[in-house]
Amino acid sequence: MARGTTNNRPPPANTSSGSSSFMEDSSSPYFLQNGDHSGLVLVSHTLTGSNFSSWKRAMILAFTAKNKLVFVDGSIPRPSPNDLLISSWTRCNSMVISWILNSVTKEIADSLLYFSTGYEVWTDLQTRFSQANGPRIFQLKQRISSLSQGALDVNAYYTKLKSLWDELQDHLPLPSCTCGALHEIRTGREQDHILQFLIGLNDSYSSVRA
């Protein structure tokens, strides 16, 4: 994961000037809102293992909104014991770990209790569950190919398809390049989506497919 920017870095160690105002600044990663507490649940879907990709995406968005992503991507390592910010760092780090534990199953949470930093917890989860990409990609493609409208209305049917497409794209992102081939790949993928959507429509929409 990309490192945080220097704007999120704490002031130099052992300097009292401005440290209090830094922690009270709402743009500081050390700032905690009144509603931030250890029992807070950041995302609606609990990590079970197979849903790691979508869970990770939701957690990154939540941590970014809380300005705490730097505590899981390693951008702010633990300060030295004599650093004036060590207490604030420890508090925020413990809060982040609690938020993660609240967002995973009890079995997964039990296996994370003895990690001391949010970065270690996050890295362990990625190491364990991102390795299951192959089987998950197979499951996603299988669900996409077998999904049909059935009793769903068109909007609900499209929404289910789109959620599967988005998760599959997270596992199989487009290559990074500035050549014309990228446009062709993206266009080809969009055409595949259109065909998959049309194929799954009920027979009452046969004229649309034609």
CSV table of N, CA, C and O in Angstrom, one decimal, residues 136-205:
chain,number,residue,atom,x,y,z
A,136,ARG,N,-11.5,-17.1,-5.4
A,136,ARG,CA,-12.5,-16.1,-5.4
A,136,ARG,C,-12.8,-15.6,-6.8
A,136,ARG,O,-14.0,-15.3,-7.2
A,137,ILE,N,-11.8,-15.4,-7.7
A,137,ILE,CA,-12.0,-15.0,-9.1
A,137,ILE,C,-12.9,-16.1,-9.8
A,137,ILE,O,-13.8,-15.7,-10.5
A,138,PHE,N,-12.6,-17.4,-9.5
A,138,PHE,CA,-13.4,-18.4,-10.1
A,138,PHE,C,-14.9,-18.3,-9.6
A,138,PHE,O,-15.8,-18.4,-10.5
A,139,GLN,N,-15.1,-18.1,-8.3
A,139,GLN,CA,-16.4,-17.9,-7.8
A,139,GLN,C,-17.2,-16.7,-8.4
A,139,GLN,O,-18.3,-16.8,-8.8
A,140,LEU,N,-16.4,-15.6,-8.6
A,140,LEU,CA,-17.1,-14.4,-9.1
A,140,LEU,C,-17.5,-14.7,-10.6
A,140,LEU,O,-18.6,-14.3,-11.0
A,141,LYS,N,-16.6,-15.2,-11.4
A,141,LYS,CA,-16.9,-15.5,-12.8
A,141,LYS,C,-18.0,-16.5,-12.9
A,141,LYS,O,-18.9,-16.3,-13.8
A,142,GLN,N,-18.1,-17.5,-12.0
A,142,GLN,CA,-19.1,-18.4,-12.1
A,142,GLN,C,-20.5,-17.8,-11.7
A,142,GLN,O,-21.5,-18.0,-12.4
A,143,ARG,N,-20.5,-16.9,-10.7
A,143,ARG,CA,-21.7,-16.2,-10.3
A,143,ARG,C,-22.2,-15.3,-11.4
A,143,ARG,O,-23.4,-15.2,-11.7
A,144,ILE,N,-21.3,-14.6,-12.1
A,144,ILE,CA,-21.6,-13.7,-13.1
A,144,ILE,C,-22.2,-14.4,-14.3
A,144,ILE,O,-23.3,-14.0,-14.9
A,145,SER,N,-21.6,-15.6,-14.7
A,145,SER,CA,-22.1,-16.3,-15.8
A,145,SER,C,-23.4,-17.0,-15.6
A,145,SER,O,-24.2,-17.2,-16.5
A,146,SER,N,-23.8,-17.3,-14.3
A,146,SER,CA,-25.0,-17.9,-14.0
A,146,SER,C,-26.1,-17.0,-13.5
A,146,SER,O,-27.3,-17.4,-13.4
A,147,LEU,N,-25.8,-15.7,-13.3
A,147,LEU,CA,-26.8,-14.8,-12.8
A,147,LEU,C,-27.8,-14.4,-13.9
A,147,LEU,O,-27.4,-14.1,-15.0
A,148,SER,N,-29.0,-14.5,-13.6
A,148,SER,CA,-30.1,-14.0,-14.5
A,148,SER,C,-31.1,-13.2,-13.7
A,148,SER,O,-31.1,-13.2,-12.5
A,149,GLN,N,-31.9,-12.4,-14.4
A,149,GLN,CA,-32.8,-11.5,-13.8
A,149,GLN,C,-33.8,-12.2,-12.9
A,149,GLN,O,-34.0,-11.8,-11.8
A,150,GLY,N,-34.5,-13.3,-13.4
A,150,GLY,CA,-35.4,-14.0,-12.6
A,150,GLY,C,-36.5,-13.1,-12.1
A,150,GLY,O,-37.2,-12.4,-12.8
A,151,ALA,N,-36.8,-13.1,-10.8
A,151,ALA,CA,-37.8,-12.4,-10.1
A,151,ALA,C,-37.4,-10.9,-9.8
A,151,ALA,O,-38.2,-10.1,-9.3
A,152,LEU,N,-36.1,-10.6,-10.1
A,152,LEU,CA,-35.6,-9.3,-9.8
A,152,LEU,C,-36.1,-8.3,-10.8
A,152,LEU,O,-36.4,-8.6,-12.0
A,153,ASP,N,-36.3,-7.0,-10.4
A,153,ASP,CA,-36.5,-6.0,-11.4
A,153,ASP,C,-35.2,-5.6,-12.1
A,153,ASP,O,-34.1,-6.1,-11.6
A,154,VAL,N,-35.3,-4.9,-13.1
A,154,VAL,CA,-34.0,-4.6,-13.9
A,154,VAL,C,-33.0,-3.9,-13.1
A,154,VAL,O,-31.8,-4.2,-13.2
A,155,ASN,N,-33.4,-2.9,-12.3
A,155,ASN,CA,-32.4,-2.2,-11.5
A,155,ASN,C,-31.7,-3.1,-10.4
A,155,ASN,O,-30.5,-3.0,-10.3
A,156,ALA,N,-32.5,-4.0,-9.8
A,156,ALA,CA,-31.9,-4.9,-8.8
A,156,ALA,C,-31.0,-5.9,-9.5
A,156,ALA,O,-29.9,-6.2,-9.0
A,157,TYR,N,-31.4,-6.4,-10.6
A,157,TYR,CA,-30.5,-7.3,-11.4
A,157,TYR,C,-29.2,-6.6,-11.8
A,157,TYR,O,-28.1,-7.2,-11.6
A,158,TYR,N,-29.3,-5.4,-12.3
A,158,TYR,CA,-28.1,-4.7,-12.7
A,158,TYR,C,-27.2,-4.4,-11.5
A,158,TYR,O,-26.0,-4.5,-11.6
A,159,THR,N,-27.8,-4.0,-10.4
A,159,THR,CA,-27.0,-3.7,-9.2
A,159,THR,C,-26.2,-5.0,-8.7
A,159,THR,O,-25.1,-4.8,-8.3
A,160,LYS,N,-26.8,-6.1,-8.7
A,160,LYS,CA,-26.1,-7.4,-8.3
A,160,LYS,C,-25.0,-7.6,-9.3
A,160,LYS,O,-23.9,-8.0,-8.9
A,161,LEU,N,-25.2,-7.5,-10.6
A,161,LEU,CA,-24.2,-7.7,-11.6
A,161,LEU,C,-23.0,-6.7,-11.4
A,161,LEU,O,-21.9,-7.1,-11.4
A,162,LYS,N,-23.4,-5.5,-11.2
A,162,LYS,CA,-22.3,-4.5,-11.0
A,162,LYS,C,-21.4,-4.7,-9.8
A,162,LYS,O,-20.2,-4.5,-9.8
A,163,SER,N,-22.0,-5.1,-8.7
A,163,SER,CA,-21.2,-5.4,-7.5
A,163,SER,C,-20.3,-6.6,-7.8
A,163,SER,O,-19.1,-6.5,-7.3
A,164,LEU,N,-20.7,-7.6,-8.6
A,164,LEU,CA,-19.8,-8.7,-8.9
A,164,LEU,C,-18.7,-8.2,-9.9
A,164,LEU,O,-17.5,-8.5,-9.7
A,165,TRP,N,-19.1,-7.4,-10.8
A,165,TRP,CA,-18.1,-6.8,-11.8
A,165,TRP,C,-17.0,-6.0,-11.0
A,165,TRP,O,-15.8,-6.1,-11.3
A,166,ASP,N,-17.5,-5.1,-10.1
A,166,ASP,CA,-16.6,-4.3,-9.4
A,166,ASP,C,-15.6,-5.1,-8.5
A,166,ASP,O,-14.4,-4.8,-8.5
A,167,GLU,N,-16.1,-6.1,-7.9
A,167,GLU,CA,-15.2,-7.0,-7.0
A,167,GLU,C,-14.2,-7.7,-7.9
A,167,GLU,O,-13.0,-7.8,-7.6
A,168,LEU,N,-14.7,-8.2,-9.1
A,168,LEU,CA,-13.8,-8.9,-10.0
A,168,LEU,C,-12.7,-8.0,-10.5
A,168,LEU,O,-11.5,-8.4,-10.7
A,169,GLN,N,-13.1,-6.7,-10.8
A,169,GLN,CA,-12.1,-5.8,-11.3
A,169,GLN,C,-11.0,-5.5,-10.3
A,169,GLN,O,-9.9,-5.2,-10.6
A,170,ASP,N,-11.4,-5.5,-9.0
A,170,ASP,CA,-10.5,-5.3,-7.9
A,170,ASP,C,-9.4,-6.4,-7.9
A,170,ASP,O,-8.3,-6.2,-7.6
A,171,HIS,N,-9.8,-7.6,-8.2
A,171,HIS,CA,-8.9,-8.7,-8.3
A,171,HIS,C,-8.1,-8.7,-9.6
A,171,HIS,O,-7.0,-9.2,-9.6
A,172,LEU,N,-8.7,-8.2,-10.7
A,172,LEU,CA,-8.1,-8.2,-12.0
A,172,LEU,C,-8.1,-6.8,-12.5
A,172,LEU,O,-8.8,-6.5,-13.5
A,173,PRO,N,-7.3,-5.9,-11.9
A,173,PRO,CA,-7.3,-4.5,-12.4
A,173,PRO,C,-6.7,-4.4,-13.8
A,173,PRO,O,-5.9,-5.2,-14.2
A,174,LEU,N,-7.1,-3.3,-14.5
A,174,LEU,CA,-6.6,-3.1,-15.8
A,174,LEU,C,-5.1,-2.7,-15.7
A,174,LEU,O,-4.7,-2.1,-14.7
A,175,PRO,N,-4.3,-3.0,-16.7
A,175,PRO,CA,-2.8,-2.7,-16.6
A,175,PRO,C,-2.6,-1.1,-16.7
A,175,PRO,O,-3.5,-0.4,-17.2
A,176,SER,N,-1.6,-0.7,-16.1
A,176,SER,CA,-1.2,0.7,-16.1
A,176,SER,C,-0.4,1.1,-17.3
A,176,SER,O,0.8,0.6,-17.4
A,177,CYS,N,-0.9,1.8,-18.3
A,177,CYS,CA,-0.1,2.2,-19.4
A,177,CYS,C,-0.8,3.4,-20.1
A,177,CYS,O,-2.0,3.7,-19.8
A,178,THR,N,-0.1,4.1,-20.9
A,178,THR,CA,-0.7,5.3,-21.6
A,178,THR,C,-0.9,5.0,-23.1
A,178,THR,O,-1.2,5.9,-23.8
A,179,CYS,N,-0.7,3.8,-23.5
A,179,CYS,CA,-0.9,3.4,-24.9
A,179,CYS,C,-2.4,3.2,-25.3
A,179,CYS,O,-3.2,3.1,-24.4
A,180,GLY,N,-2.6,3.1,-26.5
A,180,GLY,CA,-4.0,3.0,-27.0
A,180,GLY,C,-4.6,1.6,-26.6
A,180,GLY,O,-5.8,1.5,-26.7
A,181,ALA,N,-3.7,0.6,-26.3
A,181,ALA,CA,-4.2,-0.7,-26.0
A,181,ALA,C,-5.1,-0.7,-24.7
A,181,ALA,O,-6.1,-1.4,-24.6
A,182,LEU,N,-4.8,0.2,-23.8
A,182,LEU,CA,-5.6,0.3,-22.6
A,182,LEU,C,-7.0,0.7,-22.9
A,182,LEU,O,-8.0,0.1,-22.3
A,183,HIS,N,-7.2,1.6,-23.8
A,183,HIS,CA,-8.6,2.0,-24.2
A,183,HIS,C,-9.3,0.8,-24.8
A,183,HIS,O,-10.5,0.6,-24.5
A,184,GLU,N,-8.6,0.1,-25.6
A,184,GLU,CA,-9.3,-1.1,-26.3
A,184,GLU,C,-9.6,-2.1,-25.2
A,184,GLU,O,-10.7,-2.8,-25.3
A,185,ILE,N,-8.8,-2.4,-24.3
A,185,ILE,CA,-9.1,-3.3,-23.2
A,185,ILE,C,-10.3,-2.9,-22.4
A,185,ILE,O,-11.2,-3.7,-22.1
A,186,ARG,N,-10.3,-1.6,-22.0
A,186,ARG,CA,-11.4,-1.1,-21.3
A,186,ARG,C,-12.7,-1.2,-22.1
A,186,ARG,O,-13.8,-1.6,-21.5
A,187,THR,N,-12.7,-0.9,-23.4
A,187,THR,CA,-13.8,-0.9,-24.2
A,187,THR,C,-14.3,-2.4,-24.3
A,187,THR,O,-15.5,-2.7,-24.3
A,188,GLY,N,-13.4,-3.3,-24.5
A,188,GLY,CA,-13.7,-4.7,-24.6
A,188,GLY,C,-14.4,-5.2,-23.3
A,188,GLY,O,-15.4,-6.0,-23.4
A,189,ARG,N,-13.9,-4.8,-22.1
A,189,ARG,CA,-14.5,-5.2,-20.9
A,189,ARG,C,-15.9,-4.6,-20.7
A,189,ARG,O,-16.8,-5.3,-20.3
A,190,GLU,N,-16.1,-3.4,-21.2
A,190,GLU,CA,-17.5,-2.8,-21.1
A,190,GLU,C,-18.4,-3.5,-22.0
A,190,GLU,O,-19.6,-3.7,-21.6
A,191,GLN,N,-18.0,-3.9,-23.2
A,191,GLN,CA,-18.8,-4.7,-24.1
A,191,GLN,C,-19.2,-6.0,-23.5
A,191,GLN,O,-20.4,-6.5,-23.6
A,192,ASP,N,-18.3,-6.7,-22.8
A,192,ASP,CA,-18.6,-7.9,-22.2
A,192,ASP,C,-19.6,-7.8,-21.1
A,192,ASP,O,-20.5,-8.6,-21.0
A,193,HIS,N,-19.6,-6.7,-20.4
A,193,HIS,CA,-20.6,-6.4,-19.3
A,193,HIS,C,-21.9,-6.2,-19.9
A,193,HIS,O,-22.9,-6.7,-19.4
A,194,ILE,N,-22.0,-5.5,-21.1
A,194,ILE,CA,-23.3,-5.3,-21.7
A,194,ILE,C,-23.9,-6.6,-22.2
A,194,ILE,O,-25.1,-6.9,-22.0
A,195,LEU,N,-23.0,-7.5,-22.8
A,195,LEU,CA,-23.5,-8.8,-23.2
A,195,LEU,C,-24.0,-9.6,-22.1
A,195,LEU,O,-25.0,-10.3,-22.2
A,196,GLN,N,-23.2,-9.6,-21.0
A,196,GLN,CA,-23.6,-10.4,-19.8
A,196,GLN,C,-25.0,-9.9,-19.2
A,196,GLN,O,-25.8,-10.7,-18.9
A,197,PHE,N,-25.1,-8.6,-19.2
A,197,PHE,CA,-26.4,-8.0,-18.7
A,197,PHE,C,-27.6,-8.4,-19.6
A,197,PHE,O,-28.6,-8.9,-19.2
A,198,LEU,N,-27.4,-8.3,-20.9
A,198,LEU,CA,-28.5,-8.7,-21.9
A,198,LEU,C,-28.8,-10.2,-21.8
A,198,LEU,O,-30.0,-10.5,-21.9
A,199,ILE,N,-27.8,-11.0,-21.7
A,199,ILE,CA,-28.0,-12.5,-21.7
A,199,ILE,C,-28.9,-12.9,-20.5
A,199,ILE,O,-29.7,-13.8,-20.7
A,200,GLY,N,-28.7,-12.2,-19.4
A,200,GLY,CA,-29.4,-12.6,-18.2
A,200,GLY,C,-30.8,-12.0,-18.1
A,200,GLY,O,-31.6,-12.4,-17.2
A,201,LEU,N,-31.2,-11.1,-19.0
A,201,LEU,CA,-32.5,-10.5,-18.9
A,201,LEU,C,-33.6,-11.6,-19.2
A,201,LEU,O,-33.4,-12.6,-19.9
A,202,ASN,N,-34.8,-11.4,-18.6
A,202,ASN,CA,-35.9,-12.3,-18.9
A,202,ASN,C,-36.3,-12.2,-20.3
A,202,ASN,O,-36.0,-11.3,-21.1
A,203,ASP,N,-37.1,-13.3,-20.8
A,203,ASP,CA,-37.5,-13.3,-22.1
A,203,ASP,C,-38.4,-12.1,-22.5
A,203,ASP,O,-38.6,-11.8,-23.7
A,204,SER,N,-39.0,-11.5,-21.6
A,204,SER,CA,-39.9,-10.4,-21.9
A,204,SER,C,-39.1,-9.2,-22.4
A,204,SER,O,-39.7,-8.3,-23.0
A,205,TYR,N,-37.8,-9.3,-22.3
A,205,TYR,CA,-36.9,-8.2,-22.8
A,205,TYR,C,-36.2,-8.7,-24.1
A,205,TYR,O,-35.1,-8.2,-24.4
